[in-house]
Amino acid sequence: MAAIKETVNTVAEIDLDNYKYGFTTDIEVDKAPKGLNEDIVRFISAKKDEPEWMLEWRLSAFRRWKKLEEPDWSSVHYPKIDFEDLYYYAAPKKKIELDSLDDLDPDILETYKKLGIPLKEQEILAGVKGASNIAVDAVFDSVSVVTTFKAKLAESGVIFCPISEAIREHPELVKKYLASVVPVGDNFYAALNSAVFTDGSFVYIPKGVRCPMELSTYFRINEPNTGQFERTLIIAEAGSHVSYLEGCTAPMRDENQLHAAVVEIVVMDDAEVKYSTVQNWYPGNSEGVGGVYNFVTKRADCIGKNSKVSWTQVETGSAITWKYPSCILRGDGSQGEFYSIAISNGYQQIDSGTKMIHLGKNTKSRIISKGISAGHSSNCYRGIVSTQRSATNVRNFTQCDSLLIGDKCSAHTIPYIEARNSSSTFEHEATTSKINDDVMFYCRQRGLNEEEAVAVIVNGFCKEVLQNLPMEFAVEAQKLVAISLEGSVG
Amino acid sequence: MLEIKNLQASVEEKPILKGLDLTINAGEVHAIMGPNGAGKSTLANVLAGQADYEVDGGSVSFHGEDLFELEIEERAAKGLFLSFQYPLEIPGVATMTFLKESINAQRKQRGENELSTPNFMKIVKEKAQQLNVTPEMLRRPLNVGFSGGEKKRNEILQMLLLEPSLCILDETDSGLDIDALRVVADGVNSLRSPDRAMLIITHYQRLLDYIKPDFVHILVDGKIVKSGGAELAHELERDGYKDIIASA
Ligand SMILES: Nc1ncnc2c1ncn2[C@@H]1O[C@H](COP(=O)(O)OP(=O)(O)OP(=O)(O)O)[C@@H](O)[C@H]1O
Ligand SMILES: [Mg+2]
């Protein structure tokens, strides 16, 4: 095992300090004072020009949050967060209601360019990003700065806009579905998010409509000490279909940044939602300083018969990830899928997995989780598959594979199964492996250096999940896998 | 091209190579034969840089450079290729992808441009056909579920693509059926050229009927005990190692 040992010895000097998205952008910002109280909630609501009912909703969420305790059941460790020491609102100062992209602050546009986001519709149409047809909502700190392709989507009745706009323009939909999947008091972070969420995306796909293009949102935290609390609500009416992708980055900062998002998806009869995430928040440096704390609640409610939801995630960033995209399989014959690649390096900690709650008959779920740990990181899969007594003929397949690079990292798999009837079938497979010395030697004998070899091996390990990403992003995700493991070997 | 002087190597403190000398010039084909456990694979692995083997003494120069100063992948990019006695499997990585990654990794090291996908595909198709490697095999994960013979053909396919200057073949013939042996030998022969050398490790005369060696060496207990021309392999086939070892 000499080769791996050598490799491992150098893991300590991981070059996380080369986080590619670590630049900051100097723009004038409009900020709320530090700290959290009812006045801040009012401030946010006023900034967003919200109707009275929304303010009341937020205030009651805030009061709820005050009564809740931070959860401590997961495997992640971090110093207590001082919620009074954060900013809860930061917005670029320039006018943000834009008529066209040309009005956007050039610095922000430049930022998104650096991030490789195809903001300009012309560019997209001209095929700059692989000729793909993607509508983009870009959220900068607390506000959505631009949504592309709105007009074209409107032709088919699709609504894709910042959630703050939906609250003003489509209050009936927001009132009906907001917190219908993740109740305000669901957990500490969900309650906090409900009180202070600042932006996020809203998607409505009418009955029978196949959304004509990929929808995607990019989140960027720029300001120091600023929490980002985004809220996404996706409603897929009967027989509709949509594929949605979110991407996230943040600058390198020595302080930890807090990100606590809530994503809710409502899926009606025969509708299908595919939700993909490429999460690359700043993970902290090689000593574990800085990085984003990512506490996320994502849940889909498959209300309708034969509805389907699929979560695909590539998680490479954040100092701490606490995230369990879940499916409530309520409608008979509904299906939930969870495909995950979680890569931890340096001192990153991941506690992530999924919940598949089978309530309807003949419901199916499939879980494929690939965890890769390197450096001093810890990577834990935590999942629940549960079936109610009345949910007969349930099927679940779970596969959790862990790959370890080096011997200072750890991987854990904690699957819970709660079966309340005997007609259900559960299959569970789990493997833990190490990158094999002989395979490394073989790759290097063919000319790949250690990093290239690891990237090839890891991409092979993750193949099943990568295949589930929308085409346009699969290639980028593959590169991201390679980048996030840079420095994990020799 | 390759000059091995008094090479000593051990594995887990156990000496295997005990003072081996061998010089290979461009254009030459050398065969190494020897009983099981003599150290043939050890020699191949030491040359390629496998870290389990400790070099205890001696020197090896490759294209005039100290071989042991070079990383495994640098040796590869400078033209050293080892066809493995037991090729490895890489789950999830399509054979085609792996081929492309390796050829481009080598080109990158040499400061050459990456091959474009269409260009690469054209070359692979041609070479694969030459070795009866089917498009289906190219799509499958590297060596996963391949039969012994398929794995060996896959090794030679990689060799044809990478066009190394020093081809080391460790028992490439074992596991091949009669037809495959011919196909593989033809493939190897197609690489023979005045600026390329080969080191062929084998137990059997068969392969050497197809790939005519210029020199045959007999390796026993970590040393070359006898060297000769192609006829030495015939002698060996006829008399076995006993006499040769005795007369050495
Ligand atoms: N990784 C290893 N660990 C322990 N012993 C080893 C290792 N590799 C080789 N050896 C030992 O070194 C000796 C030489 O092995 P090597 O594989 O070089 O023989 P060979 O000449 O190639 O034999 P064969 O004809 O059977 O392939 C053998 O005794 C073998 O058991
Ligand atoms: Mg051998």
CSV table of C-alpha atoms in Angstrom, one decimal, chain A residues 22-432:
chain,number,residue,atom,x,y,z
A,22,GLY,CA,-13.6,32.7,-4.3
A,23,PHE,CA,-13.6,36.3,-5.6
A,24,THR,CA,-15.8,39.0,-4.1
A,25,THR,CA,-17.6,41.7,-6.0
A,26,ASP,CA,-17.4,45.3,-4.9
A,27,ILE,CA,-20.8,46.8,-5.3
A,28,GLU,CA,-22.8,49.2,-3.3
A,29,VAL,CA,-25.2,47.4,-1.0
A,30,ASP,CA,-28.3,48.2,0.9
A,31,LYS,CA,-28.2,46.3,4.2
A,32,ALA,CA,-30.5,45.8,7.2
A,33,PRO,CA,-28.8,46.4,10.6
A,34,LYS,CA,-27.2,43.3,12.1
A,35,GLY,CA,-29.2,41.0,14.2
A,36,LEU,CA,-32.7,39.5,14.3
A,37,ASN,CA,-35.9,40.8,15.8
A,38,GLU,CA,-39.4,41.7,14.7
A,39,ASP,CA,-38.2,45.0,13.3
A,40,ILE,CA,-35.8,43.2,11.0
A,41,VAL,CA,-38.6,41.0,9.8
A,42,ARG,CA,-40.7,44.1,9.1
A,43,PHE,CA,-37.7,45.7,7.4
A,44,ILE,CA,-37.3,42.8,5.0
A,45,SER,CA,-41.0,42.7,4.3
A,46,ALA,CA,-41.1,46.4,3.6
A,47,LYS,CA,-38.1,46.2,1.3
A,48,LYS,CA,-39.9,43.5,-0.6
A,49,ASP,CA,-43.0,45.6,-0.9
A,50,GLU,CA,-45.0,42.8,0.6
A,51,PRO,CA,-48.7,42.8,1.3
A,52,GLU,CA,-49.8,42.8,4.9
A,53,TRP,CA,-50.7,39.1,5.0
A,54,MET,CA,-47.2,38.2,4.1
A,55,LEU,CA,-45.8,40.3,6.9
A,56,GLU,CA,-48.1,38.7,9.4
A,57,TRP,CA,-47.1,35.2,8.1
A,58,ARG,CA,-43.4,36.1,8.6
A,59,LEU,CA,-44.0,37.5,12.1
A,60,SER,CA,-45.8,34.4,13.2
A,61,ALA,CA,-42.9,32.3,11.8
A,62,PHE,CA,-40.5,34.4,13.7
A,63,ARG,CA,-42.3,33.9,17.0
A,64,ARG,CA,-42.4,30.2,16.2
A,65,TRP,CA,-38.7,30.2,15.6
A,66,LYS,CA,-38.0,31.9,18.9
A,67,LYS,CA,-39.5,28.8,20.6
A,68,LEU,CA,-37.5,26.2,18.7
A,69,GLU,CA,-34.1,24.8,19.5
A,70,GLU,CA,-31.3,24.2,17.1
A,71,PRO,CA,-31.2,20.5,16.3
A,72,ASP,CA,-28.3,18.5,17.5
A,73,TRP,CA,-29.0,15.0,16.3
A,74,SER,CA,-26.8,15.1,13.2
A,75,SER,CA,-23.2,14.2,13.0
A,76,VAL,CA,-21.9,17.7,12.2
A,77,HIS,CA,-20.0,19.8,14.7
A,78,TYR,CA,-19.7,23.5,14.6
A,79,PRO,CA,-19.4,26.4,17.1
A,80,LYS,CA,-22.8,27.8,18.1
A,81,ILE,CA,-24.1,30.3,15.6
A,82,ASP,CA,-24.7,33.7,16.9
A,83,PHE,CA,-27.9,34.7,15.1
A,84,GLU,CA,-27.6,38.3,16.4
A,85,ASP,CA,-24.2,38.7,14.7
A,86,LEU,CA,-25.6,38.3,11.1
A,87,TYR,CA,-27.1,40.5,8.5
A,88,TYR,CA,-30.4,39.2,7.3
A,89,TYR,CA,-30.7,41.4,4.3
A,90,ALA,CA,-28.3,42.7,1.7
A,91,ALA,CA,-29.2,43.9,-1.7
A,92,PRO,CA,-27.2,45.6,-4.5
A,93,LYS,CA,-28.1,49.3,-4.3
A,94,LYS,CA,-28.8,49.9,-8.0
A,95,LYS,CA,-32.3,49.6,-9.1
A,96,ILE,CA,-33.2,46.0,-9.3
A,97,GLU,CA,-36.5,45.9,-11.1
A,98,LEU,CA,-35.0,45.6,-14.5
A,99,ASP,CA,-36.6,46.0,-17.9
A,100,SER,CA,-33.7,44.4,-19.6
A,101,LEU,CA,-30.3,42.9,-18.9
A,102,ASP,CA,-28.6,46.0,-20.0
A,103,ASP,CA,-29.8,47.8,-16.9
A,104,LEU,CA,-28.1,45.3,-14.6
A,105,ASP,CA,-25.1,46.5,-12.6
A,106,PRO,CA,-22.1,45.7,-14.8
A,107,ASP,CA,-20.2,44.4,-11.8
A,108,ILE,CA,-22.9,41.8,-11.1
A,109,LEU,CA,-23.0,40.9,-14.7
A,110,GLU,CA,-19.3,40.4,-14.6
A,111,THR,CA,-19.6,38.2,-11.5
A,112,TYR,CA,-22.1,36.0,-13.2
A,113,LYS,CA,-19.9,35.9,-16.3
A,114,LYS,CA,-17.0,34.7,-14.1
A,115,LEU,CA,-19.2,32.1,-12.7
A,116,GLY,CA,-20.0,30.9,-16.2
A,117,ILE,CA,-23.7,31.6,-16.0
A,118,PRO,CA,-25.4,32.2,-19.3
A,119,LEU,CA,-27.3,35.3,-18.2
A,120,LYS,CA,-27.6,37.0,-21.6
A,121,GLU,CA,-30.4,35.6,-23.5
A,122,GLN,CA,-28.6,36.4,-26.7
A,123,GLU,CA,-25.7,34.4,-25.6
A,124,ILE,CA,-27.9,31.5,-24.8
A,125,LEU,CA,-29.7,31.7,-28.0
A,126,ALA,CA,-26.4,32.0,-29.8
A,127,GLY,CA,-25.5,28.7,-28.2
A,128,VAL,CA,-22.7,29.9,-26.0
A,129,LYS,CA,-23.6,27.3,-23.3
A,130,GLY,CA,-23.8,24.3,-25.5
A,131,ALA,CA,-26.7,25.7,-27.5
A,132,SER,CA,-28.8,24.9,-24.5
A,133,ASN,CA,-32.2,26.4,-23.9
A,134,ILE,CA,-32.1,27.4,-20.3
A,135,ALA,CA,-34.1,30.1,-18.4
A,136,VAL,CA,-32.1,31.5,-15.5
A,137,ASP,CA,-33.1,33.3,-12.3
A,138,ALA,CA,-30.0,34.7,-10.6
A,139,VAL,CA,-30.1,35.5,-6.9
A,140,PHE,CA,-27.4,37.8,-5.5
A,141,ASP,CA,-27.3,37.8,-1.7
A,142,SER,CA,-30.8,38.6,-0.8
A,143,VAL,CA,-32.4,39.5,-4.1
A,144,SER,CA,-33.1,38.1,-7.4
A,145,VAL,CA,-31.4,40.3,-9.9
A,146,VAL,CA,-32.5,38.9,-13.2
A,147,THR,CA,-34.8,36.3,-14.7
A,148,THR,CA,-34.3,35.4,-18.3
A,149,PHE,CA,-36.7,34.1,-20.8
A,150,LYS,CA,-39.8,35.1,-18.8
A,151,ALA,CA,-41.7,36.2,-21.9
A,152,LYS,CA,-41.1,33.0,-23.8
A,153,LEU,CA,-42.1,30.9,-20.8
A,154,ALA,CA,-45.3,32.9,-20.4
A,155,GLU,CA,-46.4,31.9,-23.8
A,156,SER,CA,-46.9,28.4,-22.5
A,157,GLY,CA,-48.4,29.6,-19.3
A,158,VAL,CA,-45.3,28.8,-17.2
A,159,ILE,CA,-44.6,31.2,-14.4
A,160,PHE,CA,-40.9,31.5,-13.5
A,161,CYS,CA,-40.0,34.5,-11.4
A,162,PRO,CA,-38.5,35.6,-8.1
A,163,ILE,CA,-40.6,34.5,-5.2
A,164,SER,CA,-40.9,38.1,-4.0
A,165,GLU,CA,-42.6,38.9,-7.3
A,166,ALA,CA,-44.9,35.9,-7.0
A,167,ILE,CA,-46.0,37.1,-3.6
A,168,ARG,CA,-47.1,40.4,-5.2
A,169,GLU,CA,-48.4,39.1,-8.5
A,170,HIS,CA,-49.7,35.6,-7.7
A,171,PRO,CA,-50.8,35.8,-4.1
A,172,GLU,CA,-53.5,33.2,-4.5
A,173,LEU,CA,-51.0,30.5,-5.5
A,174,VAL,CA,-48.4,31.5,-2.9
A,175,LYS,CA,-51.0,31.6,-0.1
A,176,LYS,CA,-52.3,28.2,-1.1
A,177,TYR,CA,-48.9,26.4,-1.4
A,178,LEU,CA,-46.3,28.2,0.7
A,179,ALA,CA,-45.5,26.0,3.7
A,180,SER,CA,-47.9,23.4,2.5
A,181,VAL,CA,-45.0,21.0,2.1
A,182,VAL,CA,-42.6,22.3,4.8
A,183,PRO,CA,-44.7,23.7,7.6
A,184,VAL,CA,-43.3,26.8,9.3
A,185,GLY,CA,-42.5,24.9,12.4
A,186,ASP,CA,-41.1,21.9,10.7
A,187,ASN,CA,-37.6,22.5,12.0
A,188,PHE,CA,-35.5,25.3,13.4
A,189,TYR,CA,-34.0,26.4,10.1
A,190,ALA,CA,-37.3,26.1,8.2
A,191,ALA,CA,-38.9,28.4,10.8
A,192,LEU,CA,-36.0,30.8,10.5
A,193,ASN,CA,-36.2,30.8,6.8
A,194,SER,CA,-39.9,31.5,6.9
A,195,ALA,CA,-39.4,34.6,9.0
A,196,VAL,CA,-36.5,36.1,7.0
A,197,PHE,CA,-36.4,34.6,3.6
A,198,THR,CA,-35.4,37.2,1.1
A,199,ASP,CA,-35.6,35.6,-2.3
A,200,GLY,CA,-35.6,32.5,-4.3
A,201,SER,CA,-37.6,31.2,-7.3
A,202,PHE,CA,-41.2,30.5,-8.0
A,203,VAL,CA,-42.2,28.1,-10.6
A,204,TYR,CA,-45.7,27.3,-11.8
A,205,ILE,CA,-46.4,24.8,-14.6
A,206,PRO,CA,-50.0,24.7,-15.7
A,207,LYS,CA,-51.9,21.5,-16.4
A,208,GLY,CA,-50.6,19.4,-19.1
A,209,VAL,CA,-47.7,21.6,-20.0
A,210,ARG,CA,-44.2,20.3,-20.6
A,211,CYS,CA,-42.0,23.2,-19.7
A,212,PRO,CA,-40.3,24.1,-23.0
A,213,MET,CA,-36.9,24.6,-21.4
A,214,GLU,CA,-34.7,23.8,-18.4
A,215,LEU,CA,-35.2,26.3,-15.6
A,216,SER,CA,-32.4,27.2,-13.4
A,217,THR,CA,-31.5,29.4,-10.5
A,218,TYR,CA,-28.0,30.5,-9.4
A,219,PHE,CA,-27.5,31.6,-5.9
A,220,ARG,CA,-24.5,33.7,-4.9
A,221,ILE,CA,-23.6,34.9,-1.4
A,222,ASN,CA,-21.3,37.9,-1.8
A,223,GLU,CA,-21.6,40.1,1.3
A,224,PRO,CA,-19.7,39.1,4.5
A,225,ASN,CA,-21.6,38.0,7.6
A,226,THR,CA,-24.8,37.8,5.6
A,227,GLY,CA,-27.2,34.9,5.8
A,228,GLN,CA,-28.8,33.8,2.7
A,229,PHE,CA,-32.3,32.4,3.2
A,230,GLU,CA,-33.9,31.5,-0.1
A,231,ARG,CA,-37.2,30.1,-0.6
A,232,THR,CA,-38.2,28.1,-3.7
A,233,LEU,CA,-41.7,26.9,-4.5
A,234,ILE,CA,-42.4,24.7,-7.4
A,235,ILE,CA,-45.9,23.8,-8.4
A,236,ALA,CA,-46.5,21.2,-11.1
A,237,GLU,CA,-50.1,20.9,-12.1
A,238,ALA,CA,-51.6,17.6,-13.4
A,239,GLY,CA,-49.8,16.1,-16.3
A,240,SER,CA,-47.1,18.8,-16.4
A,241,HIS,CA,-43.4,18.3,-16.6
A,242,VAL,CA,-40.4,20.4,-15.5
A,243,SER,CA,-36.7,20.1,-15.0
A,244,TYR,CA,-35.1,22.6,-12.7
A,245,LEU,CA,-31.5,23.2,-11.7
A,246,GLU,CA,-30.0,25.2,-9.0
A,247,GLY,CA,-26.3,26.2,-8.7
A,248,CYS,CA,-24.6,27.9,-5.8
A,249,THR,CA,-21.3,29.6,-5.1
A,250,ALA,CA,-19.9,32.0,-2.6
A,251,PRO,CA,-16.7,34.0,-2.2
A,252,MET,CA,-13.8,32.9,0.0
A,253,ARG,CA,-14.2,34.5,3.4
A,254,ASP,CA,-12.7,33.7,6.8
A,255,GLU,CA,-16.0,33.9,8.6
A,256,ASN,CA,-18.5,31.3,8.1
A,257,GLN,CA,-21.5,32.3,6.1
A,258,LEU,CA,-25.0,30.9,6.8
A,259,HIS,CA,-27.3,29.5,4.2
A,260,ALA,CA,-30.6,28.1,5.2
A,261,ALA,CA,-32.9,27.5,2.3
A,262,VAL,CA,-36.3,25.9,2.0
A,263,VAL,CA,-37.5,24.3,-1.2
A,264,GLU,CA,-41.0,23.0,-1.6
A,265,ILE,CA,-42.3,21.1,-4.5
A,266,VAL,CA,-46.0,20.2,-5.1
A,267,VAL,CA,-46.7,17.5,-7.7
A,268,MET,CA,-50.2,16.8,-9.0
A,269,ASP,CA,-51.5,13.7,-10.8
A,270,ASP,CA,-49.2,12.3,-13.5
A,271,ALA,CA,-46.9,15.3,-13.2
A,272,GLU,CA,-43.1,15.0,-13.0
A,273,VAL,CA,-40.5,17.3,-11.5
A,274,LYS,CA,-36.8,16.8,-11.8
A,275,TYR,CA,-34.8,18.9,-9.4
A,276,SER,CA,-31.1,19.0,-9.8
A,277,THR,CA,-28.6,20.8,-7.6
A,278,VAL,CA,-24.9,21.6,-8.1
A,279,GLN,CA,-23.9,22.9,-4.8
A,280,ASN,CA,-20.4,24.5,-4.7
A,281,TRP,CA,-20.6,26.9,-1.8
A,282,TYR,CA,-17.1,27.9,-0.5
A,283,PRO,CA,-16.0,24.9,1.6
A,284,GLY,CA,-13.5,26.7,3.8
A,285,ASN,CA,-9.7,26.6,3.4
A,286,SER,CA,-7.4,23.7,4.0
A,287,GLU,CA,-7.3,24.4,7.8
A,288,GLY,CA,-11.0,24.4,8.0
A,289,VAL,CA,-11.3,28.2,8.4
A,290,GLY,CA,-14.4,29.8,6.8
A,291,GLY,CA,-16.9,28.2,4.5
A,292,VAL,CA,-20.6,28.1,4.2
A,293,TYR,CA,-22.9,26.5,6.7
A,294,ASN,CA,-25.6,24.9,4.6
A,295,PHE,CA,-28.8,24.0,6.5
A,296,VAL,CA,-31.4,23.1,4.0
A,297,THR,CA,-34.9,21.7,4.0
A,298,LYS,CA,-36.0,20.4,0.7
A,299,ARG,CA,-39.2,18.4,0.3
A,300,ALA,CA,-41.5,17.4,-2.4
A,301,ASP,CA,-45.1,16.3,-1.9
A,302,CYS,CA,-46.4,13.9,-4.6
A,303,ILE,CA,-50.0,14.7,-3.9
A,304,GLY,CA,-51.2,13.4,-7.2
A,305,LYS,CA,-51.6,9.8,-8.5
A,306,ASN,CA,-48.7,8.5,-10.4
A,307,SER,CA,-46.8,11.7,-9.9
A,308,LYS,CA,-43.0,11.6,-9.8
A,309,VAL,CA,-40.2,13.6,-8.3
A,310,SER,CA,-36.6,13.1,-8.7
A,311,TRP,CA,-33.8,14.9,-6.7
A,312,THR,CA,-30.4,14.8,-8.1
A,313,GLN,CA,-27.6,16.5,-6.2
A,314,VAL,CA,-23.9,17.0,-6.6
A,315,GLU,CA,-22.7,18.4,-3.3
A,316,THR,CA,-19.1,19.5,-3.4
A,317,GLY,CA,-19.0,22.7,-1.3
A,318,SER,CA,-19.9,24.1,2.1
A,319,ALA,CA,-18.0,23.6,5.3
A,320,ILE,CA,-21.1,22.0,6.8
A,321,THR,CA,-24.0,20.4,4.9
A,322,TRP,CA,-27.2,19.4,6.6
A,323,LYS,CA,-29.6,18.4,3.9
A,324,TYR,CA,-32.2,15.7,3.3
A,325,PRO,CA,-34.2,16.3,0.1
A,326,SER,CA,-37.3,14.2,0.8
A,327,CYS,CA,-40.4,12.9,-1.0
A,328,ILE,CA,-43.8,12.4,0.5
A,329,LEU,CA,-45.3,9.8,-1.7
A,330,ARG,CA,-49.0,10.5,-1.0
A,331,GLY,CA,-50.6,9.8,-4.3
A,332,ASP,CA,-51.1,6.2,-5.2
A,333,GLY,CA,-48.5,5.0,-7.7
A,334,SER,CA,-46.3,8.0,-7.1
A,335,GLN,CA,-42.5,7.7,-7.3
A,336,GLY,CA,-39.6,9.4,-5.6
A,337,GLU,CA,-36.0,9.3,-6.6
A,338,PHE,CA,-32.9,10.5,-4.9
A,339,TYR,CA,-29.5,10.5,-6.7
A,340,SER,CA,-26.7,12.0,-4.8
A,341,ILE,CA,-23.0,12.6,-5.1
A,342,ALA,CA,-21.5,14.1,-1.9
A,343,ILE,CA,-17.9,14.9,-2.0
A,344,SER,CA,-16.1,16.1,1.2
A,345,ASN,CA,-12.5,17.2,1.3
A,346,GLY,CA,-10.4,19.2,3.8
A,347,TYR,CA,-12.4,19.7,7.0
A,348,GLN,CA,-15.8,19.6,5.4
A,349,GLN,CA,-18.6,17.8,7.2
A,350,ILE,CA,-21.6,16.4,5.4
A,351,ASP,CA,-24.7,14.9,6.9
A,352,SER,CA,-27.0,14.3,4.1
A,353,GLY,CA,-29.5,11.8,2.7
A,354,THR,CA,-33.2,11.6,2.0
A,355,LYS,CA,-36.5,10.6,3.4
A,356,MET,CA,-39.0,8.6,1.4
A,357,ILE,CA,-42.4,8.7,3.1
A,358,HIS,CA,-44.7,6.2,1.5
A,359,LEU,CA,-48.3,7.0,2.2
A,360,GLY,CA,-50.0,5.9,-1.0
A,361,LYS,CA,-50.4,2.4,-2.4
A,362,ASN,CA,-48.0,1.1,-5.0
A,363,THR,CA,-45.6,3.8,-4.4
A,364,LYS,CA,-42.0,3.4,-5.4
A,365,SER,CA,-38.7,5.0,-4.3
A,366,ARG,CA,-35.2,4.7,-5.4
A,367,ILE,CA,-32.1,6.0,-3.6
A,368,ILE,CA,-28.6,6.0,-5.0
A,369,SER,CA,-26.1,7.8,-2.8
A,370,LYS,CA,-22.4,8.1,-3.6
A,371,GLY,CA,-20.3,9.6,-0.9
A,372,ILE,CA,-16.6,10.4,-1.5
A,373,SER,CA,-14.5,11.5,1.5
A,374,ALA,CA,-11.0,12.8,1.3
A,375,GLY,CA,-8.7,14.8,3.6
A,376,HIS,CA,-10.0,15.1,7.2
A,377,SER,CA,-13.6,15.3,6.2
A,378,SER,CA,-16.6,13.4,7.4
A,379,ASN,CA,-19.3,12.2,5.2
A,380,CYS,CA,-22.5,10.7,6.5
A,381,TYR,CA,-25.5,9.3,4.6
A,382,ARG,CA,-28.6,9.4,6.8
A,383,GLY,CA,-31.9,8.2,5.3
A,384,ILE,CA,-35.4,7.1,6.2
A,385,VAL,CA,-37.7,5.0,4.2
A,386,SER,CA,-41.1,4.6,5.8
A,387,THR,CA,-44.4,3.1,4.9
A,388,GLN,CA,-47.8,3.6,6.5
A,389,ARG,CA,-50.0,0.6,7.2
A,390,SER,CA,-52.4,1.5,4.4
A,391,ALA,CA,-49.6,1.9,1.8
A,392,THR,CA,-49.5,-1.5,0.3
A,393,ASN,CA,-47.1,-2.8,-2.3
A,394,VAL,CA,-44.5,-0.3,-1.7
A,395,ARG,CA,-41.1,-0.8,-3.2
A,396,ASN,CA,-37.8,0.8,-2.3
A,397,PHE,CA,-34.4,0.3,-3.6
A,398,THR,CA,-31.5,1.9,-1.7
A,399,GLN,CA,-27.8,1.8,-2.7
A,400,CYS,CA,-25.3,3.7,-0.6
A,401,ASP,CA,-21.7,3.5,-1.7
A,402,SER,CA,-18.8,5.3,0.0
A,403,LEU,CA,-15.4,5.8,-1.4
A,404,LEU,CA,-12.5,6.8,0.9
A,405,ILE,CA,-9.4,8.6,-0.2
A,406,GLY,CA,-6.8,8.5,2.4
A,407,ASP,CA,-7.2,7.4,6.0
A,408,LYS,CA,-8.0,10.6,7.9
A,409,CYS,CA,-11.5,10.9,6.6
A,410,SER,CA,-14.6,9.0,7.5
A,411,ALA,CA,-17.8,7.7,6.0
A,412,HIS,CA,-21.0,6.5,7.7
A,413,THR,CA,-24.2,5.1,6.4
A,414,ILE,CA,-27.2,5.4,8.7
A,415,PRO,CA,-30.3,4.0,6.9
A,416,TYR,CA,-33.6,3.7,8.8
A,417,ILE,CA,-36.4,1.6,7.5
A,418,GLU,CA,-39.9,1.8,9.1
A,419,ALA,CA,-42.2,-0.7,7.6
A,420,ARG,CA,-45.8,-0.8,8.9
A,421,ASN,CA,-47.1,-3.5,6.6
A,422,SER,CA,-45.8,-6.7,5.1
A,423,SER,CA,-46.6,-6.2,1.5
A,424,SER,CA,-43.6,-3.9,0.9
A,425,THR,CA,-40.3,-4.7,-0.6
A,426,PHE,CA,-37.1,-3.0,0.6
A,427,GLU,CA,-33.8,-3.7,-1.0
A,428,HIS,CA,-30.7,-2.1,0.6
A,429,GLU,CA,-27.1,-2.3,-0.7
A,430,ALA,CA,-24.2,-0.6,0.8
A,431,THR,CA,-20.5,-0.7,0.0
A,432,THR,CA,-17.4,1.1,1.4
